[in-house]
């Protein structure tokens, strides 16, 4: 499902599902949104996952595991129709909230869950001279080579041992000089 720019009034809601049906609910909802043209009301559907490293037979294996089994997060504008569509999707048992009144997640809750990427406002750009302000390279000076908002990383050419060395840092680990 393409993620559309959601208007300000769109909020994240938590939908309770039958255990093990999270991905089916996501797929069903995406299909309903496409078929009924509900892009103006339902903007994003997420099953929060995290990578987990398992060690089996002495080998590391990365697997994805659901962060909140039995729950799907939906970014939507709550109307009678959008509520009805989500509520009556196969596998959905209801919204999280008192009675039949869904309660949206606060911005802080969404940020803490890492569900929605909040693009930080940066005071530097490619080509700027910056100082590393935290981490093992603290106080090193370098030049911004690349900014990757998806990975939330920045590549900086740092002068190390008399030569330029590219290092990858978090967006928040550097500041413009």
PDB file of C-alpha atoms in Angstrom, residues 9-105:
ATOM      1  CA  UNK A   9      -6.393  15.228  11.672  1.00  0.00           C
ATOM      2  CA  UNK A  10      -5.251  11.666  10.820  1.00  0.00           C
ATOM      3  CA  UNK A  11      -4.231   9.793  13.979  1.00  0.00           C
ATOM      4  CA  UNK A  12      -2.808   6.379  14.797  1.00  0.00           C
ATOM      5  CA  UNK A  13      -5.301   3.908  16.293  1.00  0.00           C
ATOM      6  CA  UNK A  14      -4.639   0.477  17.728  1.00  0.00           C
ATOM      7  CA  UNK A  15      -6.737  -2.352  16.307  1.00  0.00           C
ATOM      8  CA  UNK A  16      -7.042  -5.644  18.185  1.00  0.00           C
ATOM      9  CA  UNK A  17      -6.912  -8.785  16.042  1.00  0.00           C
ATOM     10  CA  UNK A  18      -7.109 -12.521  16.509  1.00  0.00           C
ATOM     11  CA  UNK A  19      -3.650 -13.773  17.432  1.00  0.00           C
ATOM     12  CA  UNK A  20      -1.678 -14.660  14.320  1.00  0.00           C
ATOM     13  CA  UNK A  21      -3.996 -12.675  12.026  1.00  0.00           C
ATOM     14  CA  UNK A  22      -2.037  -9.404  12.113  1.00  0.00           C
ATOM     15  CA  UNK A  23      -0.605  -9.691   8.582  1.00  0.00           C
ATOM     16  CA  UNK A  24      -3.909 -10.987   7.172  1.00  0.00           C
ATOM     17  CA  UNK A  25      -5.736  -8.010   8.704  1.00  0.00           C
ATOM     18  CA  UNK A  26      -3.139  -5.635   7.214  1.00  0.00           C
ATOM     19  CA  UNK A  27      -3.512  -7.245   3.765  1.00  0.00           C
ATOM     20  CA  UNK A  28      -7.342  -7.303   3.976  1.00  0.00           C
ATOM     21  CA  UNK A  29      -7.494  -3.665   5.056  1.00  0.00           C
ATOM     22  CA  UNK A  30      -5.122  -2.588   2.282  1.00  0.00           C
ATOM     23  CA  UNK A  31      -7.310  -4.413  -0.265  1.00  0.00           C
ATOM     24  CA  UNK A  32     -10.490  -2.764   1.094  1.00  0.00           C
ATOM     25  CA  UNK A  33      -8.859   0.693   0.999  1.00  0.00           C
ATOM     26  CA  UNK A  34      -7.868   0.089  -2.655  1.00  0.00           C
ATOM     27  CA  UNK A  35     -11.239  -1.344  -3.709  1.00  0.00           C
ATOM     28  CA  UNK A  36     -13.386   1.262  -1.956  1.00  0.00           C
ATOM     29  CA  UNK A  37     -11.092   4.220  -2.621  1.00  0.00           C
ATOM     30  CA  UNK A  38     -10.658   5.085   1.073  1.00  0.00           C
ATOM     31  CA  UNK A  39      -7.220   6.710   0.605  1.00  0.00           C
ATOM     32  CA  UNK A  40      -8.624   9.940   2.035  1.00  0.00           C
ATOM     33  CA  UNK A  41      -9.461   8.244   5.350  1.00  0.00           C
ATOM     34  CA  UNK A  42      -7.054   5.354   5.884  1.00  0.00           C
ATOM     35  CA  UNK A  43      -3.427   6.252   5.203  1.00  0.00           C
ATOM     36  CA  UNK A  44      -1.158   3.602   6.685  1.00  0.00           C
ATOM     37  CA  UNK A  45      -1.434   0.146   8.252  1.00  0.00           C
ATOM     38  CA  UNK A  46       1.488  -1.221  10.258  1.00  0.00           C
ATOM     39  CA  UNK A  47       2.306  -4.468  12.047  1.00  0.00           C
ATOM     40  CA  UNK A  48       5.275  -3.320  14.189  1.00  0.00           C
ATOM     41  CA  UNK A  49       8.183  -5.753  13.804  1.00  0.00           C
ATOM     42  CA  UNK A  50      11.654  -5.904  15.280  1.00  0.00           C
ATOM     43  CA  UNK A  51      14.687  -7.893  14.291  1.00  0.00           C
ATOM     44  CA  UNK A  52      15.688 -10.556  16.759  1.00  0.00           C
ATOM     45  CA  UNK A  53      18.992 -12.435  16.648  1.00  0.00           C
ATOM     46  CA  UNK A  54      18.735 -16.130  17.466  1.00  0.00           C
ATOM     47  CA  UNK A  55      21.731 -18.392  17.933  1.00  0.00           C
ATOM     48  CA  UNK A  56      21.024 -21.887  16.661  1.00  0.00           C
ATOM     49  CA  UNK A  57      23.703 -24.551  16.279  1.00  0.00           C
ATOM     50  CA  UNK A  58      26.357 -21.884  16.860  1.00  0.00           C
ATOM     51  CA  UNK A  59      25.044 -19.733  13.993  1.00  0.00           C
ATOM     52  CA  UNK A  60      23.431 -16.337  14.291  1.00  0.00           C
ATOM     53  CA  UNK A  61      20.097 -16.023  12.543  1.00  0.00           C
ATOM     54  CA  UNK A  62      18.091 -12.808  12.260  1.00  0.00           C
ATOM     55  CA  UNK A  63      14.329 -13.196  12.440  1.00  0.00           C
ATOM     56  CA  UNK A  64      11.523 -10.654  12.512  1.00  0.00           C
ATOM     57  CA  UNK A  65       9.147 -10.837  15.417  1.00  0.00           C
ATOM     58  CA  UNK A  66       5.955  -8.924  16.100  1.00  0.00           C
ATOM     59  CA  UNK A  67       6.459  -6.250  18.744  1.00  0.00           C
ATOM     60  CA  UNK A  68       2.754  -6.277  19.715  1.00  0.00           C
ATOM     61  CA  UNK A  69       1.229  -9.679  18.876  1.00  0.00           C
ATOM     62  CA  UNK A  70      -2.518  -9.381  18.318  1.00  0.00           C
ATOM     63  CA  UNK A  71      -2.393  -5.692  17.380  1.00  0.00           C
ATOM     64  CA  UNK A  72      -2.211  -3.668  14.172  1.00  0.00           C
ATOM     65  CA  UNK A  73      -1.708   0.097  14.020  1.00  0.00           C
ATOM     66  CA  UNK A  74      -3.804   2.110  11.567  1.00  0.00           C
ATOM     67  CA  UNK A  75      -3.267   5.771  10.666  1.00  0.00           C
ATOM     68  CA  UNK A  76      -6.682   7.104   9.771  1.00  0.00           C
ATOM     69  CA  UNK A  77      -9.238   9.852  10.058  1.00  0.00           C
ATOM     70  CA  UNK A  78     -11.985   8.483  12.294  1.00  0.00           C
ATOM     71  CA  UNK A  79     -15.382   8.702  10.595  1.00  0.00           C
ATOM     72  CA  UNK A  80     -18.404   6.424  10.881  1.00  0.00           C
ATOM     73  CA  UNK A  81     -17.473   4.820   7.562  1.00  0.00           C
ATOM     74  CA  UNK A  82     -13.754   4.334   8.280  1.00  0.00           C
ATOM     75  CA  UNK A  83     -14.581   2.970  11.767  1.00  0.00           C
ATOM     76  CA  UNK A  84     -17.096   0.549  10.252  1.00  0.00           C
ATOM     77  CA  UNK A  85     -14.686  -0.642   7.538  1.00  0.00           C
ATOM     78  CA  UNK A  86     -11.829  -1.332   9.976  1.00  0.00           C
ATOM     79  CA  UNK A  87     -14.097  -2.788  12.679  1.00  0.00           C
ATOM     80  CA  UNK A  88     -15.694  -5.226  10.213  1.00  0.00           C
ATOM     81  CA  UNK A  89     -12.503  -6.409   8.541  1.00  0.00           C
ATOM     82  CA  UNK A  90     -12.060 -10.175   8.899  1.00  0.00           C
ATOM     83  CA  UNK A  91      -9.748 -10.937  11.845  1.00  0.00           C
ATOM     84  CA  UNK A  92     -10.411  -7.640  13.683  1.00  0.00           C
ATOM     85  CA  UNK A  93     -11.958  -7.941  17.147  1.00  0.00           C
ATOM     86  CA  UNK A  94     -12.162  -4.185  17.761  1.00  0.00           C
ATOM     87  CA  UNK A  95     -10.364  -0.950  18.450  1.00  0.00           C
ATOM     88  CA  UNK A  96      -8.421  -0.327  21.643  1.00  0.00           C
ATOM     89  CA  UNK A  97     -10.335   2.156  23.759  1.00  0.00           C
ATOM     90  CA  UNK A  98     -13.242   2.260  26.215  1.00  0.00           C
ATOM     91  CA  UNK A  99     -16.451   0.747  24.852  1.00  0.00           C
ATOM     92  CA  UNK A 100     -16.816   1.447  21.165  1.00  0.00           C
ATOM     93  CA  UNK A 101     -14.869   4.723  21.263  1.00  0.00           C
ATOM     94  CA  UNK A 102     -11.369   4.278  19.811  1.00  0.00           C
ATOM     95  CA  UNK A 103      -8.658   6.376  21.450  1.00  0.00           C
ATOM     96  CA  UNK A 104      -5.834   7.638  19.195  1.00  0.00           C
ATOM     97  CA  UNK A 105      -2.214   7.246  20.253  1.00  0.00           C
TER      98      UNK A 105
END
